Structures are given as C-alpha cells and as structure tokens.
Short mmCIF file of C-alpha atoms and ligand atoms in Angstrom, two decimals:
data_model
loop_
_atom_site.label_atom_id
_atom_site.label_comp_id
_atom_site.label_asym_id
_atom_site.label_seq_id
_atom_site.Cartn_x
_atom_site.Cartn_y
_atom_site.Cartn_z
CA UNK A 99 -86.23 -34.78 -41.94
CA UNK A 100 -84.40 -32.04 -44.13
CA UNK A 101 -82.61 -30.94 -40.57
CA UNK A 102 -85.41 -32.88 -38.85
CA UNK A 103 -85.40 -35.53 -36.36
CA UNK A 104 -88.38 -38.54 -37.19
CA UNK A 105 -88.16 -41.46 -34.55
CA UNK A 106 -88.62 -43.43 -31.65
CA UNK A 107 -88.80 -41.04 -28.22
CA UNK A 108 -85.07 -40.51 -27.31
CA UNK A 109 -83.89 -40.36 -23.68
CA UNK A 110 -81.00 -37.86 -22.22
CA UNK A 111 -79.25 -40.40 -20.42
CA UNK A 112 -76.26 -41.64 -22.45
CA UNK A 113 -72.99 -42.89 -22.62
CA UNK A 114 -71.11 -39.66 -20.96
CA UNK A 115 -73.78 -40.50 -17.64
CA UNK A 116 -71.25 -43.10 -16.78
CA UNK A 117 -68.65 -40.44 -16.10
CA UNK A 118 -70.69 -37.23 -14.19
CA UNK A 119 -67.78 -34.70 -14.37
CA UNK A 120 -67.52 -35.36 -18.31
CA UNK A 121 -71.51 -34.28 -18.64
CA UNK A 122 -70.74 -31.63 -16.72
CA UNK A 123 -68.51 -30.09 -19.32
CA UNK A 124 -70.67 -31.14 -22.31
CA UNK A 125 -73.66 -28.95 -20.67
CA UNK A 126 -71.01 -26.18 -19.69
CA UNK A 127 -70.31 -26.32 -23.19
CA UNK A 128 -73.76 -26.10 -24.02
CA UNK A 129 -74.86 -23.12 -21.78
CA UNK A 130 -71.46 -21.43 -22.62
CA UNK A 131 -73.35 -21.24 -26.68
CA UNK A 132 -69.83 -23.15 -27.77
CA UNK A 133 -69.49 -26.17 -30.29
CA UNK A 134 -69.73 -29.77 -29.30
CA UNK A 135 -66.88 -31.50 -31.38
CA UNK A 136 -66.16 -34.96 -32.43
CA UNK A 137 -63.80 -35.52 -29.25
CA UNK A 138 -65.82 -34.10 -26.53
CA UNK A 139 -67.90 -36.54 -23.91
CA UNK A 140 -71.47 -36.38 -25.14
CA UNK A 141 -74.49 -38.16 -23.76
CA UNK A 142 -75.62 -41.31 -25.94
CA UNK A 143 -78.82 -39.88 -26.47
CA UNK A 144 -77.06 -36.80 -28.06
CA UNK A 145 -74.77 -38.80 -30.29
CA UNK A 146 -77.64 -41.35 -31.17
CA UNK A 147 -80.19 -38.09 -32.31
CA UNK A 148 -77.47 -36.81 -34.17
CA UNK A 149 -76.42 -40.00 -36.05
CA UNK A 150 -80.14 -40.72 -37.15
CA UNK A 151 -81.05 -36.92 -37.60
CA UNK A 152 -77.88 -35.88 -40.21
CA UNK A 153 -78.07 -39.67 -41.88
CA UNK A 154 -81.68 -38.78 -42.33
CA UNK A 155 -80.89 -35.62 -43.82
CA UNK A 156 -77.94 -37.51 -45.64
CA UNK A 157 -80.32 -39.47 -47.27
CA UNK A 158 -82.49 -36.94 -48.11
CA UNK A 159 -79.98 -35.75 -49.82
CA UNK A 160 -79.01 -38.46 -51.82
CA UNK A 161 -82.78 -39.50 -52.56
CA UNK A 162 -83.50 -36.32 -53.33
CA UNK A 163 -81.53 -36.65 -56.48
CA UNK A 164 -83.83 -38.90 -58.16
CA UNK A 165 -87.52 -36.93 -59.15
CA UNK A 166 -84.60 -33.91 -60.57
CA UNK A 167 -82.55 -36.71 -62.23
CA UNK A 168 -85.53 -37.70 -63.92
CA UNK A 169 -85.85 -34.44 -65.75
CA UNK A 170 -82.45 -33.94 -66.73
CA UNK A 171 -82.36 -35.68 -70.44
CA UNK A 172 -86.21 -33.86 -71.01
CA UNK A 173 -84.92 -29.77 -69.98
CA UNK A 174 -85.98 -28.11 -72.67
CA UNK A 175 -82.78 -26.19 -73.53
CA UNK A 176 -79.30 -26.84 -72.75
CA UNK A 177 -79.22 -23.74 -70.65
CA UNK A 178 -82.15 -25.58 -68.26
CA UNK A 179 -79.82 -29.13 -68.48
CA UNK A 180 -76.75 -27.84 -67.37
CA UNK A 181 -78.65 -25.86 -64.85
CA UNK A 182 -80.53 -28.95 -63.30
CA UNK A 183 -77.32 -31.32 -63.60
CA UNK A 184 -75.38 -29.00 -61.29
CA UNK A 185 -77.81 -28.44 -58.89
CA UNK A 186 -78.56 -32.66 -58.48
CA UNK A 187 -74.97 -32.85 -58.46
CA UNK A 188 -75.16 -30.36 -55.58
CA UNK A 189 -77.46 -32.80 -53.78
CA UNK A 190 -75.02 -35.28 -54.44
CA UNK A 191 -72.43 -32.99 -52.57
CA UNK A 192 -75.10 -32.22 -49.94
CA UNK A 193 -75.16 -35.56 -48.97
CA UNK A 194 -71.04 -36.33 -49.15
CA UNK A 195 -70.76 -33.78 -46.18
CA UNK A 196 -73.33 -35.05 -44.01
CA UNK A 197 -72.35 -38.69 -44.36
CA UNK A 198 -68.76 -37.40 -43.16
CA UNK A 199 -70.33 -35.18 -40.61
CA UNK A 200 -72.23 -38.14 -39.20
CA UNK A 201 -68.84 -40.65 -39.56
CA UNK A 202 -67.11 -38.12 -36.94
CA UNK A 203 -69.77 -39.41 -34.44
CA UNK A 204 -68.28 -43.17 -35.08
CA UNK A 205 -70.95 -43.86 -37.80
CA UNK A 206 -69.58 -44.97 -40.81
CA UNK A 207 -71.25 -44.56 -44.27
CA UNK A 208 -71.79 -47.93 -45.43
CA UNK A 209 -73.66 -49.07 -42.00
CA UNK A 210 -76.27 -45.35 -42.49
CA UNK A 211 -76.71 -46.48 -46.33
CA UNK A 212 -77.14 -49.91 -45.50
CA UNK A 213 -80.49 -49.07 -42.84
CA UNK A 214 -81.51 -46.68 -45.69
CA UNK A 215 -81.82 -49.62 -47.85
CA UNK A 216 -82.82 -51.82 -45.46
CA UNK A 217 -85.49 -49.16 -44.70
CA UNK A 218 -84.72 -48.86 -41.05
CA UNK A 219 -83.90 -45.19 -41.65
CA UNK A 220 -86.44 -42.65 -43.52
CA UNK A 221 -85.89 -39.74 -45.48
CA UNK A 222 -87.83 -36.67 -46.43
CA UNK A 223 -91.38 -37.92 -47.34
CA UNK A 224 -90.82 -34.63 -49.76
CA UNK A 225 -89.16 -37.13 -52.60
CA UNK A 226 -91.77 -40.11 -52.42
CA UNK A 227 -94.08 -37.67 -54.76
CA UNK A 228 -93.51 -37.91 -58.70
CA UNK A 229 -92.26 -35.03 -61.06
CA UNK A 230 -95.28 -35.41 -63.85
CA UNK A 231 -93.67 -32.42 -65.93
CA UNK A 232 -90.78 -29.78 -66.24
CA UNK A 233 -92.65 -27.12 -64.06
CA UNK A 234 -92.16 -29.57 -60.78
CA UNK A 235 -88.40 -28.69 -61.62
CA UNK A 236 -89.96 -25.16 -60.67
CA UNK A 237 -91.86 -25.98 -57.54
CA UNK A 238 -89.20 -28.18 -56.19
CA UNK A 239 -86.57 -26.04 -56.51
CA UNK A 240 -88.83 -22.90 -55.60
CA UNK A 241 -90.75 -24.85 -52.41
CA UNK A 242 -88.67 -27.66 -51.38
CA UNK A 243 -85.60 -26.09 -51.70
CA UNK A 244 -86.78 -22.90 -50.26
CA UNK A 245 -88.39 -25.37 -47.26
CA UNK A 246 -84.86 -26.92 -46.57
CA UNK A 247 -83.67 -23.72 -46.06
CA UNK A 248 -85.96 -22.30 -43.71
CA UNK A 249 -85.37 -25.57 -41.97
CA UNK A 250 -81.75 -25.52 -42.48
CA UNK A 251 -80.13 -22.42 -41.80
CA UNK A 252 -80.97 -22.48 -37.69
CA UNK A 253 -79.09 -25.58 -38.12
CA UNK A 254 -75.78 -23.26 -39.23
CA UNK A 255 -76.29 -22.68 -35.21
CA UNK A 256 -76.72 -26.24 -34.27
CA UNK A 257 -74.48 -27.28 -31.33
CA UNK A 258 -72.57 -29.85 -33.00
CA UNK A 259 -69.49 -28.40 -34.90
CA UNK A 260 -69.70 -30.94 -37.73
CA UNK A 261 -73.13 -30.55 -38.61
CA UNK A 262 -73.19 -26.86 -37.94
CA UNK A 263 -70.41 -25.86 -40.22
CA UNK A 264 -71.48 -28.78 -43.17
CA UNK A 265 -74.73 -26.56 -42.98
CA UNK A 266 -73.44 -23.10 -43.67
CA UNK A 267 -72.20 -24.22 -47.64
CA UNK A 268 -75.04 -26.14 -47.82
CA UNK A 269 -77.46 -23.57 -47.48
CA UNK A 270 -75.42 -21.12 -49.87
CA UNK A 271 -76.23 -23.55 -52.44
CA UNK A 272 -79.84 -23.94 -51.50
CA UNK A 273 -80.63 -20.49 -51.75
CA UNK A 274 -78.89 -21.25 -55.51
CA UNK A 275 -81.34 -23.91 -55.92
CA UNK A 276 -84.51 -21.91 -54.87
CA UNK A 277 -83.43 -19.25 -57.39
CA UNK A 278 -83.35 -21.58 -60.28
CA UNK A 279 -86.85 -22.98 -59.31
CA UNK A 280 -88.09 -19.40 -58.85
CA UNK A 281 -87.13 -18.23 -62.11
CA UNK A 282 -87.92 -21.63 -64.05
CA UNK A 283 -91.74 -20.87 -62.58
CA UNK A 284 -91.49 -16.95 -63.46
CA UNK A 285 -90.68 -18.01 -66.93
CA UNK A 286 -93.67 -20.45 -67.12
CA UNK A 287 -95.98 -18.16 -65.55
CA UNK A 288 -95.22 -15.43 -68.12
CA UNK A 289 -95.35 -17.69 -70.96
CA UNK A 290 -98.61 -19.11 -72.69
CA UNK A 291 -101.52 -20.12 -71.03
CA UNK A 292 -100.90 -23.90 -71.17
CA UNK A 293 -97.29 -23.00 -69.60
CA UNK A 294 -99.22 -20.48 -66.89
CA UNK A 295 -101.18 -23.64 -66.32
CA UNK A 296 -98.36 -26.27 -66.10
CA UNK A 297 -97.05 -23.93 -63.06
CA UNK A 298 -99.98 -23.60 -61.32
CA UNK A 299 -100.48 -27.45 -61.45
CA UNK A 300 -97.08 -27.96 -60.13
CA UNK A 301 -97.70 -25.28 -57.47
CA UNK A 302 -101.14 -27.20 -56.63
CA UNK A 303 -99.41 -30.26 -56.01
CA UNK A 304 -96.21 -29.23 -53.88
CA UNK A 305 -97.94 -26.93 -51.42
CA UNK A 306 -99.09 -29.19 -49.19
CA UNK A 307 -96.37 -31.59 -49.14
CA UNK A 308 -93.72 -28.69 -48.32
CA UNK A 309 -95.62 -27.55 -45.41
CA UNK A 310 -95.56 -31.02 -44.28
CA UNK A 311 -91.34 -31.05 -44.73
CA UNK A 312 -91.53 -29.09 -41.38
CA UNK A 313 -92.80 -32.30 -39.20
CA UNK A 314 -95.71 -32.79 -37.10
CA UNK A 315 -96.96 -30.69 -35.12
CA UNK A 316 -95.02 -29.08 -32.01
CA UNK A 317 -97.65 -31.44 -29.78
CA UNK A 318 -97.32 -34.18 -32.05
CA UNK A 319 -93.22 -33.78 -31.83
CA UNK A 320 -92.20 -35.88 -28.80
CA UNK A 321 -88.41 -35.43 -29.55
CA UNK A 322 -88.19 -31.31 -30.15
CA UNK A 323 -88.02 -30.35 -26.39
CA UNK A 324 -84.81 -32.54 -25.95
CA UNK A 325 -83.31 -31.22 -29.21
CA UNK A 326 -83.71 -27.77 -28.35
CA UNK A 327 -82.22 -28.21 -24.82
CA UNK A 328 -79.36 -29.87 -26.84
CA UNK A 329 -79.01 -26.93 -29.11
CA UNK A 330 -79.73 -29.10 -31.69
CA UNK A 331 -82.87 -27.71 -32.95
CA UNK A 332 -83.06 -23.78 -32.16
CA UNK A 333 -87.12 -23.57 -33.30
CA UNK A 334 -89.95 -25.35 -33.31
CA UNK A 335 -91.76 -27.48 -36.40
CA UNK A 336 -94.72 -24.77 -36.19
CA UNK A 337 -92.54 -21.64 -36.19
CA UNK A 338 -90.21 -22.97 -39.13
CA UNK A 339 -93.29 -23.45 -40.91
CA UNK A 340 -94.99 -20.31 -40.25
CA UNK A 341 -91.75 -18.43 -41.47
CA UNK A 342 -91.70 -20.42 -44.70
CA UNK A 343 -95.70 -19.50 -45.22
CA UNK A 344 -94.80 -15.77 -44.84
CA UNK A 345 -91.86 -16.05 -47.13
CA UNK A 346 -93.72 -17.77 -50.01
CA UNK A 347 -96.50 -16.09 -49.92
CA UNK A 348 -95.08 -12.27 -51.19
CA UNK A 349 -92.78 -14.26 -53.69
CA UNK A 350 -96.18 -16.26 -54.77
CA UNK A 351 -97.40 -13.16 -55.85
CA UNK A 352 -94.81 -11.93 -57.97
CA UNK A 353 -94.53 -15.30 -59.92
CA UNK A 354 -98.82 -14.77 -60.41
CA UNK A 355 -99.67 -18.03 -59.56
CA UNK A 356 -101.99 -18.99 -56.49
CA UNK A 357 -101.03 -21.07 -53.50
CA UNK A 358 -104.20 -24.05 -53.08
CA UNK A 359 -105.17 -22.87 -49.81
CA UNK A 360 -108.65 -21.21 -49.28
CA UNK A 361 -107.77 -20.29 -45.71
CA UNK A 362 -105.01 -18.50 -46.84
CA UNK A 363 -105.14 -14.96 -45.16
CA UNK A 364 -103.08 -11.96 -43.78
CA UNK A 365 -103.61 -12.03 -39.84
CA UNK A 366 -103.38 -8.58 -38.84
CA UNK A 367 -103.19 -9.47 -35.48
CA UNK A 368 -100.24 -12.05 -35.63
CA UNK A 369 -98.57 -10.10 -38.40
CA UNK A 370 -98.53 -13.89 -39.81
CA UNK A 371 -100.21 -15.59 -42.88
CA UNK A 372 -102.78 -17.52 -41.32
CA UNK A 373 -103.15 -21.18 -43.25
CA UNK A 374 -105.47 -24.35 -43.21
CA UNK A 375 -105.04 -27.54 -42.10
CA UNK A 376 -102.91 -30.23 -42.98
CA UNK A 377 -103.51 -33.54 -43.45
CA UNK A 378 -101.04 -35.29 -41.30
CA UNK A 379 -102.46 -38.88 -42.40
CA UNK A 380 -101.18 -38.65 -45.53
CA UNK A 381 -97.68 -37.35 -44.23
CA UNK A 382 -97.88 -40.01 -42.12
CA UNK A 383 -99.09 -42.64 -44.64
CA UNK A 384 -96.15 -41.27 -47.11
CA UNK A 385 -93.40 -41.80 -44.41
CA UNK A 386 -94.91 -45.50 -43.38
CA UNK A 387 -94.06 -46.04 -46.51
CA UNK A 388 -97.48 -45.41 -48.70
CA UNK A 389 -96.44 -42.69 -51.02
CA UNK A 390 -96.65 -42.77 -54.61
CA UNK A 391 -93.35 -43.37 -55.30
CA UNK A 392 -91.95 -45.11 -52.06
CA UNK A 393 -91.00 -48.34 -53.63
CA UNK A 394 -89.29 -46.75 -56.87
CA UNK A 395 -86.79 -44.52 -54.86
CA UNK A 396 -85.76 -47.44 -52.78
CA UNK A 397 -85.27 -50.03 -55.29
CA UNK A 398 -83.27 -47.72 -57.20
CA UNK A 399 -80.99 -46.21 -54.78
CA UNK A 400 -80.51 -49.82 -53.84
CA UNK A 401 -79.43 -50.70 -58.12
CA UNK A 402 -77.17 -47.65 -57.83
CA UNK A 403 -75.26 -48.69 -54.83
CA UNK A 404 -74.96 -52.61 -56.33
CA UNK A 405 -74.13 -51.00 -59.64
CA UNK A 406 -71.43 -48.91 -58.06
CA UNK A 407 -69.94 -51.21 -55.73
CA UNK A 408 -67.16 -51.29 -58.67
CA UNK A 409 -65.96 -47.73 -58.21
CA UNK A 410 -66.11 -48.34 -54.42
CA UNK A 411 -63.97 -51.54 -54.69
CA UNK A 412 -61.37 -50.00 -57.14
CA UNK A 413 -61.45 -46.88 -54.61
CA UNK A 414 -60.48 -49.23 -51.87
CA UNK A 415 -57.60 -50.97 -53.89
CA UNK A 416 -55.82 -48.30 -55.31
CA UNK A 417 -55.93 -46.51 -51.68
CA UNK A 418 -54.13 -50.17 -50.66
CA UNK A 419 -51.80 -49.72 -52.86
CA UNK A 420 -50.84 -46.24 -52.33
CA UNK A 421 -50.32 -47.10 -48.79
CA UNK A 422 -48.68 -50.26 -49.70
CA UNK A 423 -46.29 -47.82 -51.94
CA UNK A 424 -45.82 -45.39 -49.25
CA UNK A 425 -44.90 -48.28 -47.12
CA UNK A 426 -42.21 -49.38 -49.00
CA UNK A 427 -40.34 -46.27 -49.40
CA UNK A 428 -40.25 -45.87 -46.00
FE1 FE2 B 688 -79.48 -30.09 -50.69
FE1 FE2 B 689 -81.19 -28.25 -52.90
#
C-alpha cells in the first residue's frame, strides 16, 4: 500500500475508450517510456488505480504518523526528540504531496480523507501494530522505512508525472528515516543486555509484518499485470520483497541482532536469501480490519481532522478575503 495498489480487480477500459485516437496517444506515450501528465487522455481504469493507489499511500502517510507520535514526549534525550519530531513531520510532508499529486487527477483531498475515515479506503496494514517501547522507533524506521523504499523508489519511474516526481524527495527522506532507525538499533544493540534485548524484541516483532508491506503474493495480486503494462508498477510484490530480504539481511548483521526466521539462508544458487513463509491470514485479517490497533488509528485520525476543522475554516476565510482584497484593487 506504501506504493501499492490493494482493491477490487480493475479493468483497462476507461474514460479515454470513448475517444480511440486519444488512447492511442496515451499508449504511444507509454511505449515511447514518457510521462503521463495531469492533461493528457488517460483510460478510467488508469486514473481510478492511480487515485486509490497514491490516496492509499497518502494515507499511509498520514497514519503512519501516529505509533512515531506516540514516542515523541518518551525519547530519551532531546537529541532522539528532535530527531523523531522531524522525521513524523516528514510523514506529514509525505502525505501533503501525494494528496496534491492525487488532486491533479480531479480528486480532491477532503473526498480521499473522507473514505479514509469512512474506511472505504485502507492504508498500510504496517501502522495497525503498536510501538510497546523506544526500540520499535528503531525497527520502524530501520524496516518499515527501509520497506517503503524498496517499494518506493521504482515508483520515481512510475508513468504518471505527478506521482513519479512527488516520489523522488520522498525517498531522499526515507533513506533519512532508515538511517535514524538503523543507528537508534546500533546504539541499543551495543548497549546493555536489557537494551541488546529491547532491539531484538522489536526486531522479532516487525519482521514479519514488513515482509508483508510488499502485498500478496504475485499469484495472489490480481491487479499487478495491469499496473505494470501501465508503467505504474515496474516490479513485482515477490521481487520487491526479495530485494528488501537481501538488503536487510548484511545490515542485520552489523547491528548483531537476529532476524526471527529459521529458514533464513544464503541460496547459492539464486544468489538470493532464501526465507519462510508468511502468514498471509493475518495480513489479511490486519487489513479487514482485525489488527491490534485498527480501531485506535481510525478514531483518532478522525478527532484530529474534527479538531482541526478550525485551521481549515480560517484557511478558507482568509484565502476569501485575500481574493476579495485583490478584487477590489482591481
Ligand atoms: Fe514517508
Ligand atoms: Fe518515512
């Protein structure tokens, strides 16, 4: 969902079918390996993917903030809290340029947040899982961050100009974020043997769940072939994954602290850390809404946005006014 699509099977046919020669220039476009912008005929189906896919990743975003948020008044030095606040308030930015990204397909923010709240659109099961102490600040940072950005940076290529170029700062900033969570577990690791321990614990519980950020499986996936003919998606759920297992693993090493997978082995063959299985009914139970912490992130994104609807209002009136102003002087 972090630069994933989850939902119902989606059709080519679309809006730009109505008009054959306009299609024809979208796929030109397509084959040519140029950008689709904001003013170019599209199929429905390819504006409809990309509304739900970067809103989903919007509210990932957004949602996202909340397990971090929870840690920021408990870092354990200043340092660590001014760290942690700019990196949620990174999320916070994440999520600004995706909304916008998705508005220039005729979406506008307050209908995407409104099916967030309304539950009609998911976001990363990732964030439904608590933070129980400051080392999850490590492994979040570290794996979920480092996940998004396997996911993410293909999407720099994506065919759609907005989303493409929103994704290139974005993943700047996540490979800031992994950092942090890398060397907030390094420190842990190296410290006592209760802080060794509080790593590894966070480490135990955030494997699994990261591996599952990457989707289903490609023959679970019903929607991947059509977003890889749209350029949307350049590789599969299963490759993105494999790429992030062979990236943790070396840096798992260095930090000293062991990933919870028995079946975790070098594959000589495949030049590719083999892995065991996944349990898909839990990723699938988390994202029907069965997670630990499902009902919590929703309920309070949903007393943010009614506490806030003050800012948005006096927004709104002082950008009356200033066109009411520049009105008048004309
Ligand atoms: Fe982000
Ligand atoms: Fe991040």
């Amino acid at each position: 969902m972090y630069g994933n699509d989850f939902g119902p099977k989606i059709t080519a046919d679309g809006d730009a079918g109505d008009d054959p020669a306009l299609l024809d220039g979208f796929q030109r476009t397509l084959d040519a390996g140029d950008r689709i912008e904001p003013r170019d005929a599209m199929p429905a189906g390819y504006r409809k993917t990309l509304i739900r896919q970067i809103a989903q990743h919007a509210h990932s975003e957004i949602i996202g903030m909340q397990p971090e948020g929870n840690w920021i008044t408990r870092a354990p030095s200043l340092r660590r809290k001014a760290i942690l606040m700019a990196k949620v308030q990174d999320e916070a930015g994440h999520g600004l340029y995706l909304y916008a990204a998705a508005e220039t397909l005729g979406a506008s923010r307050e209908e995407l947040l409104n099916l967030l709240h309304d539950g009609k659109q998911k976001y990363s099961s990732i964030f439904n899982y608590p933070t129980l102490t400051w080392a999850d600040m490590g492994a979040i940072g570290w794996l979920v961050d480092g996940a998004a950005i396997v996911n993410q940076v293909p999407i720099c290529r994506c065919s759609y100009g907005p989303y493409a170029r929103a994704m290139v700062r974005i993943c700047k900033e996540e490979s800031f974020h992994q950092r942090q969570g890398f060397e907030i577990l390094d420190t842990l690791s190296r410290g006592n043997p209760s802080q060794h321990a509080m790593a590894q614990d966070a480490i135990d519980r955030w494997w699994w769940p990261s591996l599952m950020m990457f989707g289903p499986p490609d023959d679970q996936s019903p929607n991947s072939a059509q977003s890889m003919a749209w350029g949307i998606k350049r590789f599969s759920n299963d490759e993105l994954r494999q790429r992030f297992v062979d990236m943790i693993v070396p840096q798992a090493k260095i930090l000293r602290l062991a990933l919870p997978d028995p079946d975790l082995r070098w594959n000589a063959e495949t030049e590719h850390w083999d892995f065991g299985p996944i349990d898909w009914a839990e990723f699938f139970g988390v994202l029907k809404g069965d997670g630990p912490c499902n009902e919590q992130r929703i309920a309070h994104r949903r007393g943010a946005h009614t506490d806030g609807a003050w800012v948005r209002e006096a927004a709104l009136a002082y950008a009356d006014k200033h066109v009411a102003r520049t009105a008048a002087v004309a």
